[in-house]
Amino acid sequence: MKWFHSDKHELHNPELEVWAGTPLPGTEVASRARAIARFLDGDVDFSRGVVSEHGTELLTVIHDLAMVDWLENAWQECRPFSETREIFPDTFFHPQMMMDAGASRAPMSSPLGRLGFYSFDTMTPLVEGTYEAARAAVDVGLSALDAVMSGERAAYALCRPPGHHASSAMIGGFCFFNNAAVVTEAMVRRLGGPVAVIDVDYHHGNGTQSIFYERDDVFYVSLHADPERAYPYFTGHASEIGRESGAGWTQNFPLGIGCSDEQYLAVLAEAVERARDKGVVGVVVSLGVDSYGLDPLSDFALTREVYHPMGAAVAELHLPTVVVQEGGYDTEDLGLNVQSFLRGVAGYEARDVSGAREASTLPQRHV
Ligand SMILES: [Zn+2]
């Protein structure tokens, strides 16, 4: 299997984030991608492809041009207000502000106002190289799609920063540009038929859902922790099924605490069947392995053994497939779990993954 990666991700390596008001070491950091790359470089069944630049044409189909332009200069314009190299918003745009107001727009004369307008949490700091890293992640995804369009049945995009929490004009959840959504838009155009986004990250992909919520050429299906207890808290309920012509083109499977390998695989099989029912002609997987039981953000009970059959379940669609990296924060087993999933997608046999640790060595962040 071909896989794609850019060293430019190193330009976005925040040392801190703010969680529950507390400054903590960064979670979505460069060592994650290094951990995955190490495993794939050590596997003869995988080979690196060349990443090429794709410009902003498709990026600005998915994201507002004004948001893309803002992000390019946001760190620089906010720099005078922060004593750390990371920049955080302090005021957020809330829907209730708009009850009696006019059209929403970013404030023209306030850098911090603009930052708050485009952000939804305090875990997504901007650093000097954020824009360049996020642009490169989109190129990584589109390069993987190029490989699939050239005849590879599946390819992997090791994107960093991730993307599935980012909406058309909103950053958050460690995400800036929605890599999977851009790849999906490109795949729909190139294959000429509906595409499934199968999102297996522990968290609901609110950004991807919102981008395609009114469309009937993208089937967004997600397995994730129930938003009643888990980030991003406000989206991912089973009742969210799409709107207008997109009605029936979104499907959410919120899952309970302690979800087991067997339970997860049964729900995934159902999700894959729904994608088949939609007549999709291509697949984009939002691969988050923060579903892993030892991940600091997870409260599932998934083991190393689940990832190969997960990949194999997606492969049963026998469709052109691009796997896009989203979350996964247990850097010790992150590479192994991604490798297992990809081997399943590619139809390669499972590797021995025995010897799992008893407990996480990382501080648990879920609530
Ligand atoms: Zn996640």
Coordinates of N, CA and C and ligand atoms in Angstrom, one line a residue, residues 164-165 201-203 290 327-329, ligand 1:
H164 N -11.3 16.4 11.0 CA -12.7 16.1 11.0 C -13.6 17.0 11.9
H165 N -13.0 17.8 12.8 CA -13.8 18.7 13.6 C -13.9 20.1 13.0
D201 N -13.1 7.6 14.2 CA -12.5 8.3 15.3 C -13.3 8.2 16.5
Y202 N -12.7 8.2 17.7 CA -13.5 8.1 19.0 C -14.5 9.2 19.1
H203 N -14.2 10.4 18.5 CA -15.0 11.6 18.6 C -15.9 11.7 17.4
D290 N -7.9 6.9 18.4 CA -8.2 7.3 19.8 C -9.4 6.5 20.4
G327 N -7.5 11.3 14.8 CA -6.9 11.3 16.1 C -6.2 10.0 16.4
G328 N -5.8 9.9 17.7 CA -5.0 8.8 18.2 C -3.8 9.4 19.0
Y329 N -3.8 9.2 20.3 CA -2.9 9.9 21.1 C -2.1 9.0 22.1
Ligands
ZN1 ZN -10.7 12.0 18.1

